[in-house]
């Protein structure tokens, strides 16, 4: 299972990145006048797109072929250099930050990182504002739940590529009962059979929701309350370990019966084991996105904007959603899938983990990001619990 979400590394590196992205390196901020270079899109019909592994549709018979991307190239005459080089949000930040903070080109016209990391790029002035006049499908079809996160009001700098839910996965057969609330993770019959996500940005929101907190406006006290609770569960031996995406191995093997999990991963696991369930707790769950951004000094901005808009055409969004199985940020793609003559494809339109229904949508929220002023303190405390 590929790592698509951030896994914070050693405390020293995380703290250093937090300082750079926040207030420790004032010169890292790039003024608007220093962000652009002449756009050569009209004469140089290409762009370079950096993405995560296994995060785009491929041909069943030839994994090297990417049908939606090839269709874009054929329609527009724009050649896309597609690079699967993003394996970790922090690692990639470290890779391209020297170029961005020093006002140099990255060699990339489009990148995809998780929204909590997008917030750092936007705050530092490292990404270009998009021209929505070139993106009519984005303007029309972007899911209202995702339109205006706190870090990028109106989505001027970012556009969701795929979304997902951080909830709870569990083995129904192994556990012998349902899980309905976050507090169910602390039940005695799960002692030593629970995992939580190791990254502070990934873990905190769901745990806060278990306490009834509105994660769009959580406070420092809410964060430390969660830390106190998790520390108690660690001392009791309730939590087996803290994980990245490798929680899937523990869940499949049966070593773990319940864990924090991502909706898209569980859909893939259920294909082989229907006893694995995913639940949005009664208190709610976090809705997150991996978003497209155009880094400063990109030479093919208009081409990149056109590609982004292409993936917001409902037919294209449906084809991508049918392959990656995360939440589609284009609700109009649901009808496209429902009309498919292939029964398995049509069934995806009814999967609430790809197209949440109205009742589920009311229980999802986009969390407020950890601010630069909070990051050093909160990362230090969380990593101390995780043992990083």
Coordinates of C-alpha atoms in Angstrom, one line a residue, residues 134-314:
X134 CA -9.2 29.3 -17.5
X135 CA -10.9 26.8 -15.2
X136 CA -14.7 26.8 -15.7
X137 CA -15.1 23.2 -14.7
X138 CA -13.4 23.8 -11.3
X139 CA -15.6 26.8 -10.7
X140 CA -18.7 24.8 -11.5
X141 CA -18.1 21.4 -10.1
X142 CA -15.8 21.7 -7.0
X143 CA -17.5 20.2 -4.0
X144 CA -19.0 22.9 -1.8
X145 CA -17.5 21.2 1.3
X146 CA -14.0 21.8 -0.1
X147 CA -14.4 25.3 -1.6
X148 CA -13.0 27.5 1.1
X149 CA -10.6 26.0 3.7
X150 CA -9.2 28.4 6.3
X151 CA -5.6 28.2 4.8
X152 CA -6.8 29.2 1.3
X153 CA -10.2 31.0 1.3
X154 CA -11.9 30.6 -2.0
X155 CA -9.2 28.1 -3.1
X156 CA -7.2 30.8 -5.0
X157 CA -4.0 28.8 -4.8
X158 CA -5.0 25.2 -4.4
X159 CA -7.5 22.8 -6.1
X160 CA -8.4 19.4 -4.5
X161 CA -7.1 16.4 -6.5
X162 CA -8.7 13.7 -4.3
X163 CA -10.2 13.7 -0.9
X164 CA -10.7 11.2 1.9
X165 CA -11.9 10.7 5.4
X166 CA -9.9 9.9 8.5
X167 CA -12.1 7.5 10.5
X168 CA -11.8 4.1 12.1
X169 CA -11.3 0.8 10.4
X170 CA -11.9 -2.5 12.2
X171 CA -12.3 -6.2 11.7
X172 CA -15.9 -7.0 12.4
X173 CA -15.4 -10.8 12.5
X174 CA -12.3 -10.6 14.8
X175 CA -13.9 -8.1 17.1
X176 CA -17.3 -9.6 17.2
X177 CA -19.1 -6.3 17.5
X178 CA -19.6 -2.9 15.9
X179 CA -17.6 0.3 16.5
X180 CA -19.6 3.4 16.6
X181 CA -17.6 6.0 18.6
X182 CA -14.0 7.1 19.0
X183 CA -14.2 6.1 22.7
X184 CA -14.9 2.5 21.5
X185 CA -11.1 2.3 20.8
X186 CA -10.5 2.3 24.5
X187 CA -12.6 -0.7 25.3
X188 CA -11.0 -3.5 27.3
X189 CA -11.4 -6.1 24.6
X190 CA -9.2 -4.0 22.3
X191 CA -6.2 -3.7 24.7
X192 CA -3.0 -4.0 22.7
X193 CA -5.0 -4.3 19.4
X194 CA -5.3 -0.6 18.5
X195 CA -3.1 1.6 16.4
X196 CA -3.2 5.4 15.9
X197 CA -1.6 7.4 13.1
X198 CA 1.8 8.8 14.0
X199 CA 1.7 12.1 12.3
X200 CA 0.3 14.9 14.4
X201 CA -1.5 16.5 11.4
X202 CA -3.1 13.2 10.6
X203 CA -4.1 12.0 14.1
X204 CA -5.4 14.9 16.2
X205 CA -8.7 15.9 14.5
X206 CA -10.5 12.6 14.8
X207 CA -9.5 12.3 18.4
X208 CA -10.8 15.8 19.1
X209 CA -14.1 15.0 17.5
X210 CA -14.4 12.1 19.9
X211 CA -14.5 14.8 22.6
X212 CA -17.2 16.7 20.8
X213 CA -14.8 19.4 19.6
X214 CA -15.6 21.5 16.5
X215 CA -12.4 20.8 14.6
X216 CA -12.9 23.9 12.4
X217 CA -12.1 26.0 15.5
X218 CA -10.2 23.9 18.0
X219 CA -8.0 25.4 20.7
X220 CA -4.7 24.6 22.3
X221 CA -6.6 23.3 25.3
X222 CA -8.4 20.8 23.0
X223 CA -5.1 19.6 21.7
X224 CA -3.5 19.0 25.1
X225 CA -6.6 17.3 26.3
X226 CA -6.2 14.8 23.4
X227 CA -2.5 14.3 24.3
X228 CA -3.4 13.6 27.9
X229 CA -5.9 11.0 26.8
X230 CA -3.5 9.3 24.4
X231 CA -0.7 9.3 27.0
X232 CA -3.1 7.4 29.4
X233 CA -3.9 4.8 26.8
X234 CA -0.2 4.3 26.0
X235 CA 0.5 3.7 29.7
X236 CA -2.3 1.2 29.9
X237 CA -1.0 -0.7 26.9
X238 CA -4.2 0.0 24.9
X239 CA -2.3 1.2 21.9
X240 CA -0.2 -1.3 20.1
X241 CA 1.8 1.2 18.2
X242 CA 1.7 4.4 16.1
X243 CA 1.8 3.9 12.3
X244 CA 2.0 5.5 8.9
X245 CA 0.1 3.7 6.1
X246 CA 1.5 0.4 7.3
X247 CA -1.5 0.1 9.6
X248 CA -3.1 -1.8 6.7
X249 CA -0.6 -4.7 7.3
X250 CA -1.6 -5.0 10.9
X251 CA -5.3 -4.9 10.1
X252 CA -5.1 -7.5 7.4
X253 CA -2.9 -9.9 9.5
X254 CA -5.3 -9.6 12.5
X255 CA -2.6 -8.3 14.8
X256 CA -4.8 -5.2 15.1
X257 CA -8.5 -5.2 15.4
X258 CA -9.2 -1.4 15.2
X259 CA -7.3 1.6 14.0
X260 CA -7.3 5.1 12.7
X261 CA -7.5 4.7 8.9
X262 CA -8.1 6.4 5.6
X263 CA -11.3 5.7 3.7
X264 CA -9.6 5.0 0.3
X265 CA -7.3 2.4 1.8
X266 CA -10.2 0.5 3.4
X267 CA -12.1 0.4 0.1
X268 CA -9.1 -1.4 -1.4
X269 CA -8.8 -3.8 1.6
X270 CA -12.5 -4.7 1.5
X271 CA -12.0 -6.1 -2.0
X272 CA -10.1 -9.0 -0.4
X273 CA -11.7 -9.0 3.1
X274 CA -15.3 -7.9 3.5
X275 CA -15.0 -8.2 7.3
X276 CA -12.9 -5.1 7.3
X277 CA -15.2 -2.2 8.0
X278 CA -14.8 1.6 7.9
X279 CA -16.8 3.8 10.2
X280 CA -17.3 7.5 10.5
X281 CA -17.9 7.8 14.2
X282 CA -21.1 9.2 15.5
X283 CA -19.2 12.3 16.6
X284 CA -18.0 12.9 13.1
X285 CA -14.7 12.5 11.1
X286 CA -12.2 14.6 9.3
X287 CA -12.5 15.4 5.6
X288 CA -9.1 16.1 4.0
X289 CA -7.7 16.6 0.5
X290 CA -4.5 16.2 -1.4
X291 CA -4.4 19.3 -3.6
X292 CA -2.9 20.5 -6.8
X293 CA -0.7 23.6 -6.7
X294 CA 1.4 25.5 -9.3
X295 CA 4.8 26.3 -7.7
X296 CA 6.4 29.7 -8.1
X297 CA 8.3 30.4 -11.4
X298 CA 6.5 27.6 -13.2
X299 CA 7.0 28.2 -16.9
X300 CA 3.8 26.4 -18.1
X301 CA 1.2 27.9 -15.8
X302 CA -1.6 28.1 -18.4
X303 CA -1.0 24.5 -19.4
X304 CA -1.1 23.4 -15.8
X305 CA -4.4 25.3 -15.2
X306 CA -5.8 23.6 -18.3
X307 CA -4.9 20.2 -17.0
X308 CA -6.4 20.9 -13.6
X309 CA -9.6 22.0 -15.2
X310 CA -9.7 18.8 -17.3
X311 CA -9.8 16.6 -14.2
X312 CA -12.9 18.5 -13.1
X313 CA -14.9 17.5 -16.1
X314 CA -17.3 15.0 -14.6

